């Protein structure tokens, strides 16, 4: 099949990894992917895929925009998105594509579709939602209203990359298990071989979070029976998080267990960072990961790294597959005891975690994502 990948926002971090994995798997299954993007679109990675530029204007970014400017840009982006979607119908037709896939959509896209020519496309249009949560009041109702308005358009199919099936009564909404992200740009060092120290990574944009503070304190205070090293990335997005991060560095910079680095990780450097550790931390208290999958967790498992996570982060996965340690953080001493036992027994228990990761990988794969996205037929 010829697959038109319609991307209208410049991907970063997780979106880059998802698009890369999607392209690689499409090709592995014998399909031909094409990118449809706005004019002046700048890719942050080279996927080696033919690119066709859409009419309707350049991409819009909110970076460094104040509230008033952001409102204006939001309206501008909506107008351009409608134009891009309409242009995509013609471009996909010229390329003789068999379907159109929007890989990283938000509910706003459903509103734009209602005003664009995309709703009249004879090709199936798959609007794939991911990393979007509905914990905020009114969001779920907003989505249901938008999804309902697309019901008359039989070519529009909405998929969610999540294992939490929160809507079950819409015939145009289906679910695809999110994929593990394995080493696609580097040669992995392989699975844990029993070496010491056990290296633990806390990566990603740092956010002030009570669970993270608790877990770092545990790693600083515990008397483990094996050597332990904690590597923490100290990149933040705002002053509040920066102050918290600075305080962590001040507290633990002289502790030999801790190593801090301040820098962004992209592509190969990101994959090397994950490959260089034995355990990944994803302890955040935010409820958003109950609905949407944690990219950090799914990167870790793709690299065969067990995880230490909170019970807010993808509990559905950890309940079914014993791929690490899930903590509720309700009692400090109990949490500390669980972490100590997990680390002290890690060398002996790793084969069990690896078996469970491999079992889960058969379900959470790009192979299944592609099959889920391409099952729809033209009308």
CSV table of C-alpha atoms in Angstrom, one decimal, residues 69-363:
chain,number,residue,atom,x,y,z
A,69,UNK,CA,-0.4,36.3,20.7
A,70,UNK,CA,-1.1,32.6,21.5
A,71,UNK,CA,-4.8,33.2,21.0
A,72,UNK,CA,-4.2,34.8,17.6
A,73,UNK,CA,-1.8,32.1,16.6
A,74,UNK,CA,-4.3,29.4,17.6
A,75,UNK,CA,-6.9,30.8,15.3
A,76,UNK,CA,-4.3,31.1,12.5
A,77,UNK,CA,-3.2,27.5,13.0
A,78,UNK,CA,-6.9,26.3,12.8
A,79,UNK,CA,-7.4,28.1,9.5
A,80,UNK,CA,-4.2,26.8,8.1
A,81,UNK,CA,-4.9,23.3,9.3
A,82,UNK,CA,-8.2,23.3,7.4
A,83,UNK,CA,-6.3,24.3,4.3
A,84,UNK,CA,-3.6,21.7,4.8
A,85,UNK,CA,-6.2,19.0,5.2
A,86,UNK,CA,-8.0,20.1,2.1
A,87,UNK,CA,-4.7,20.1,0.1
A,88,UNK,CA,-3.9,16.7,1.5
A,89,UNK,CA,-6.8,15.2,-0.4
A,90,UNK,CA,-5.5,16.3,-3.7
A,91,UNK,CA,-1.9,15.5,-3.0
A,92,UNK,CA,-2.7,11.9,-1.9
A,93,UNK,CA,-4.7,11.5,-5.0
A,94,UNK,CA,-1.8,12.6,-7.2
A,95,UNK,CA,0.5,10.2,-5.4
A,96,UNK,CA,-2.1,7.3,-5.9
A,97,UNK,CA,-2.1,6.7,-2.2
A,98,UNK,CA,-4.3,4.1,-0.6
A,99,UNK,CA,-4.9,5.8,2.7
A,100,UNK,CA,-4.1,8.9,4.8
A,101,UNK,CA,-2.7,8.6,8.3
A,102,UNK,CA,-2.4,11.4,10.8
A,103,UNK,CA,0.0,9.9,13.2
A,104,UNK,CA,-0.1,12.4,16.1
A,105,UNK,CA,-3.4,14.1,16.2
A,106,UNK,CA,-5.4,15.9,18.9
A,107,UNK,CA,-9.2,16.4,19.3
A,108,UNK,CA,-8.7,19.8,17.5
A,109,UNK,CA,-8.0,17.9,14.3
A,110,UNK,CA,-11.6,16.5,14.4
A,111,UNK,CA,-12.9,20.1,14.4
A,112,UNK,CA,-10.7,21.0,11.4
A,113,UNK,CA,-11.8,17.9,9.5
A,114,UNK,CA,-15.4,19.0,9.7
A,115,UNK,CA,-14.5,22.1,7.7
A,116,UNK,CA,-12.0,20.6,5.2
A,117,UNK,CA,-12.2,18.5,2.1
A,118,UNK,CA,-10.7,15.7,4.0
A,119,UNK,CA,-14.2,14.6,5.1
A,120,UNK,CA,-15.1,13.9,1.5
A,121,UNK,CA,-12.0,11.8,0.7
A,122,UNK,CA,-12.7,8.4,-0.8
A,123,UNK,CA,-9.5,7.2,0.9
A,124,UNK,CA,-9.7,6.1,4.5
A,125,UNK,CA,-8.4,8.8,6.8
A,126,UNK,CA,-7.0,7.5,10.1
A,127,UNK,CA,-6.8,10.1,12.8
A,128,UNK,CA,-4.5,8.6,15.4
A,129,UNK,CA,-4.6,10.1,18.9
A,130,UNK,CA,-1.8,9.6,21.5
A,131,UNK,CA,-0.3,11.1,24.6
A,132,UNK,CA,-3.6,13.0,25.1
A,133,UNK,CA,-5.3,12.7,28.5
A,134,UNK,CA,-8.8,13.4,29.7
A,135,UNK,CA,-8.2,14.0,33.4
A,136,UNK,CA,-9.1,17.7,33.0
A,137,UNK,CA,-12.8,18.6,33.5
A,138,UNK,CA,-14.7,18.9,30.2
A,139,UNK,CA,-12.1,17.3,27.9
A,140,UNK,CA,-13.8,14.0,27.6
A,141,UNK,CA,-17.2,15.6,26.8
A,142,UNK,CA,-15.5,17.9,24.3
A,143,UNK,CA,-14.0,14.9,22.5
A,144,UNK,CA,-17.2,12.9,22.5
A,145,UNK,CA,-19.0,15.9,20.9
A,146,UNK,CA,-16.3,16.2,18.2
A,147,UNK,CA,-16.2,12.5,17.5
A,148,UNK,CA,-20.0,12.4,17.2
A,149,UNK,CA,-19.9,15.1,14.5
A,150,UNK,CA,-17.5,13.0,12.4
A,151,UNK,CA,-19.9,9.9,12.4
A,152,UNK,CA,-21.5,10.9,9.1
A,153,UNK,CA,-18.2,10.7,7.4
A,154,UNK,CA,-17.6,7.0,6.8
A,155,UNK,CA,-14.0,7.6,5.6
A,156,UNK,CA,-12.9,9.1,8.9
A,157,UNK,CA,-11.6,6.6,11.5
A,158,UNK,CA,-10.4,7.6,14.9
A,159,UNK,CA,-7.8,5.5,16.7
A,160,UNK,CA,-6.3,5.9,20.1
A,161,UNK,CA,-2.8,4.6,21.1
A,162,UNK,CA,-3.7,3.6,24.6
A,163,UNK,CA,-4.6,0.5,26.6
A,164,UNK,CA,-7.3,2.4,28.5
A,165,UNK,CA,-10.6,2.0,26.6
A,166,UNK,CA,-12.6,4.9,28.0
A,167,UNK,CA,-15.1,5.3,25.1
A,168,UNK,CA,-16.9,2.1,23.9
A,169,UNK,CA,-20.0,3.4,22.3
A,170,UNK,CA,-18.7,5.1,19.1
A,171,UNK,CA,-18.4,3.0,16.0
A,172,UNK,CA,-15.7,5.3,14.6
A,173,UNK,CA,-13.4,5.1,17.6
A,174,UNK,CA,-11.0,2.1,18.0
A,175,UNK,CA,-8.0,1.4,20.1
A,176,UNK,CA,-4.5,0.3,19.2
A,177,UNK,CA,-1.9,-0.7,21.8
A,178,UNK,CA,0.9,1.8,21.9
A,179,UNK,CA,4.3,0.5,20.8
A,180,UNK,CA,7.6,-0.1,22.6
A,181,UNK,CA,10.4,2.0,21.2
A,182,UNK,CA,13.5,-0.2,20.5
A,183,UNK,CA,17.0,0.8,19.3
A,184,UNK,CA,16.4,1.9,15.7
A,185,UNK,CA,19.5,4.2,15.2
A,186,UNK,CA,22.2,2.4,17.3
A,187,UNK,CA,23.5,-1.0,18.0
A,188,UNK,CA,22.3,-1.9,21.5
A,189,UNK,CA,24.8,-3.2,24.1
A,190,UNK,CA,22.3,-6.0,24.8
A,191,UNK,CA,20.4,-7.1,27.9
A,192,UNK,CA,21.7,-6.7,31.4
A,193,UNK,CA,24.6,-9.1,32.1
A,194,UNK,CA,24.9,-8.8,35.8
A,195,UNK,CA,27.4,-6.0,35.9
A,196,UNK,CA,27.9,-3.6,38.7
A,197,UNK,CA,27.1,-0.9,39.5
A,198,UNK,CA,23.5,-1.1,38.6
A,199,UNK,CA,22.9,2.1,36.6
A,200,UNK,CA,19.5,3.9,36.9
A,201,UNK,CA,18.3,6.7,34.6
A,202,UNK,CA,15.9,9.6,35.2
A,203,UNK,CA,15.6,11.2,31.8
A,204,UNK,CA,13.3,13.6,30.1
A,205,UNK,CA,12.2,17.2,30.9
A,206,UNK,CA,12.4,17.5,34.7
A,207,UNK,CA,9.1,18.5,36.4
A,208,UNK,CA,8.8,19.2,40.1
A,209,UNK,CA,6.9,16.2,41.4
A,210,UNK,CA,6.6,14.8,44.9
A,211,UNK,CA,7.2,11.2,43.8
A,212,UNK,CA,10.4,12.1,42.1
A,213,UNK,CA,11.7,13.9,45.2
A,214,UNK,CA,10.8,10.9,47.3
A,215,UNK,CA,12.5,8.4,45.0
A,216,UNK,CA,15.7,10.5,44.8
A,217,UNK,CA,15.8,10.7,48.6
A,218,UNK,CA,15.5,6.9,48.8
A,219,UNK,CA,18.4,6.4,46.4
A,220,UNK,CA,20.4,8.8,48.5
A,221,UNK,CA,19.7,7.3,51.9
A,222,UNK,CA,19.3,3.5,51.3
A,223,UNK,CA,22.0,1.0,52.1
A,224,UNK,CA,21.9,-1.2,49.1
A,225,UNK,CA,23.8,-4.5,49.0
A,226,UNK,CA,25.0,-3.7,45.5
A,227,UNK,CA,26.7,-0.6,44.1
A,228,UNK,CA,24.2,1.8,42.5
A,229,UNK,CA,24.6,4.8,40.2
A,230,UNK,CA,21.8,7.3,39.4
A,231,UNK,CA,22.0,9.4,36.2
A,232,UNK,CA,19.7,12.4,36.1
A,233,UNK,CA,19.0,14.8,33.2
A,234,UNK,CA,18.5,18.3,34.5
A,235,UNK,CA,16.6,20.0,31.7
A,236,UNK,CA,13.5,22.0,32.6
A,237,UNK,CA,10.8,24.1,30.9
A,238,UNK,CA,10.1,26.8,33.5
A,239,UNK,CA,11.4,28.7,36.5
A,240,UNK,CA,9.5,26.7,39.0
A,241,UNK,CA,10.9,23.4,37.8
A,242,UNK,CA,14.3,24.9,37.5
A,243,UNK,CA,14.4,25.9,41.1
A,244,UNK,CA,13.3,22.4,42.2
A,245,UNK,CA,15.9,20.9,39.9
A,246,UNK,CA,18.7,23.2,41.2
A,247,UNK,CA,17.8,22.2,44.8
A,248,UNK,CA,18.1,18.5,43.9
A,249,UNK,CA,21.5,19.1,42.4
A,250,UNK,CA,22.6,21.0,45.5
A,251,UNK,CA,21.4,18.2,47.8
A,252,UNK,CA,23.0,15.3,46.0
A,253,UNK,CA,25.9,16.7,43.9
A,254,UNK,CA,28.4,15.4,46.5
A,255,UNK,CA,26.8,12.0,46.8
A,256,UNK,CA,28.9,9.6,44.7
A,257,UNK,CA,25.8,7.7,43.6
A,258,UNK,CA,24.5,10.7,41.6
A,259,UNK,CA,25.6,12.0,38.2
A,260,UNK,CA,23.8,15.0,36.7
A,261,UNK,CA,24.0,16.3,33.2
A,262,UNK,CA,22.3,19.4,31.7
A,263,UNK,CA,21.6,18.9,28.0
A,264,UNK,CA,19.0,17.8,25.5
A,265,UNK,CA,19.0,14.3,24.0
A,266,UNK,CA,18.0,13.6,20.4
A,267,UNK,CA,18.0,10.7,18.1
A,268,UNK,CA,21.3,8.7,18.6
A,269,UNK,CA,22.2,10.5,21.8
A,270,UNK,CA,18.7,9.7,23.2
A,271,UNK,CA,19.0,6.1,22.3
A,272,UNK,CA,22.5,5.8,23.7
A,273,UNK,CA,21.4,7.3,27.0
A,274,UNK,CA,18.7,4.7,27.4
A,275,UNK,CA,21.0,1.9,26.3
A,276,UNK,CA,23.6,2.9,28.8
A,277,UNK,CA,21.4,2.3,31.9
A,278,UNK,CA,19.9,-0.8,33.4
A,279,UNK,CA,16.7,0.6,35.0
A,280,UNK,CA,14.5,3.6,34.0
A,281,UNK,CA,12.6,5.7,36.4
A,282,UNK,CA,9.2,7.1,35.6
A,283,UNK,CA,7.7,8.0,39.0
A,284,UNK,CA,5.5,11.0,38.1
A,285,UNK,CA,2.3,11.5,40.1
A,286,UNK,CA,0.4,13.1,37.2
A,287,UNK,CA,-2.8,11.2,36.4
A,288,UNK,CA,-2.4,12.0,32.7
A,289,UNK,CA,-0.5,8.7,32.2
A,290,UNK,CA,-3.5,6.7,33.4
A,291,UNK,CA,-5.1,7.6,30.1
A,292,UNK,CA,-2.1,8.2,27.8
A,293,UNK,CA,1.0,6.0,27.7
A,294,UNK,CA,4.3,7.2,29.1
A,295,UNK,CA,6.8,7.6,26.3
A,296,UNK,CA,9.6,7.2,28.8
A,297,UNK,CA,8.2,3.9,30.1
A,298,UNK,CA,7.7,2.5,26.6
A,299,UNK,CA,11.2,3.6,25.5
A,300,UNK,CA,12.6,1.8,28.4
A,301,UNK,CA,10.8,-1.4,27.7
A,302,UNK,CA,11.7,-1.3,24.0
A,303,UNK,CA,15.4,-1.3,25.2
A,304,UNK,CA,14.6,-4.3,27.6
A,305,UNK,CA,15.1,-2.0,30.6
A,306,UNK,CA,12.8,-2.7,33.6
A,307,UNK,CA,11.1,0.3,35.1
A,308,UNK,CA,10.4,1.8,38.5
A,309,UNK,CA,7.2,3.8,38.1
A,310,UNK,CA,4.3,5.2,40.1
A,311,UNK,CA,0.8,3.7,40.1
A,312,UNK,CA,-0.3,6.7,38.0
A,313,UNK,CA,1.9,5.6,35.1
A,314,UNK,CA,0.3,3.0,32.9
A,315,UNK,CA,-0.9,0.7,35.7
A,316,UNK,CA,-2.8,-1.4,33.1
A,317,UNK,CA,0.5,-2.5,31.7
A,318,UNK,CA,2.2,-3.3,35.0
A,319,UNK,CA,-0.8,-5.1,36.3
A,320,UNK,CA,-0.6,-7.6,33.4
A,321,UNK,CA,3.1,-7.8,32.8
A,322,UNK,CA,5.7,-7.8,35.6
A,323,UNK,CA,8.2,-5.6,33.9
A,324,UNK,CA,9.4,-3.7,36.9
A,325,UNK,CA,8.3,-2.1,40.2
A,326,UNK,CA,5.2,-0.1,40.7
A,327,UNK,CA,4.9,2.2,43.7
A,328,UNK,CA,2.1,4.1,45.4
A,329,UNK,CA,4.3,6.4,47.4
A,330,UNK,CA,1.8,6.5,50.2
A,331,UNK,CA,4.3,5.6,53.0
A,332,UNK,CA,7.9,6.5,52.8
A,333,UNK,CA,9.3,3.6,54.8
A,334,UNK,CA,7.3,1.0,52.8
A,335,UNK,CA,8.3,2.6,49.5
A,336,UNK,CA,11.9,2.6,50.6
A,337,UNK,CA,11.8,-1.0,51.6
A,338,UNK,CA,10.3,-2.0,48.2
A,339,UNK,CA,12.9,-0.1,46.3
A,340,UNK,CA,15.7,-1.6,48.3
A,341,UNK,CA,14.4,-5.1,47.8
A,342,UNK,CA,14.0,-4.5,44.0
A,343,UNK,CA,17.6,-3.2,43.7
A,344,UNK,CA,19.2,-5.8,45.9
A,345,UNK,CA,17.5,-8.6,44.0
A,346,UNK,CA,17.8,-7.1,40.6
A,347,UNK,CA,20.6,-9.3,39.4
A,348,UNK,CA,18.7,-12.5,40.2
A,349,UNK,CA,15.3,-11.2,39.1
A,350,UNK,CA,16.3,-9.6,35.8
A,351,UNK,CA,15.7,-12.8,33.7
A,352,UNK,CA,12.1,-12.7,35.0
A,353,UNK,CA,11.6,-9.1,34.1
A,354,UNK,CA,13.2,-9.7,30.7
A,355,UNK,CA,10.8,-12.6,30.0
A,356,UNK,CA,7.8,-10.4,30.9
A,357,UNK,CA,9.1,-7.5,28.7
A,358,UNK,CA,9.5,-9.9,25.8
A,359,UNK,CA,6.0,-11.2,26.4
A,360,UNK,CA,4.6,-7.7,26.4
A,361,UNK,CA,6.6,-6.7,23.3
A,362,UNK,CA,4.6,-9.2,21.2
A,363,UNK,CA,1.5,-7.1,22.0
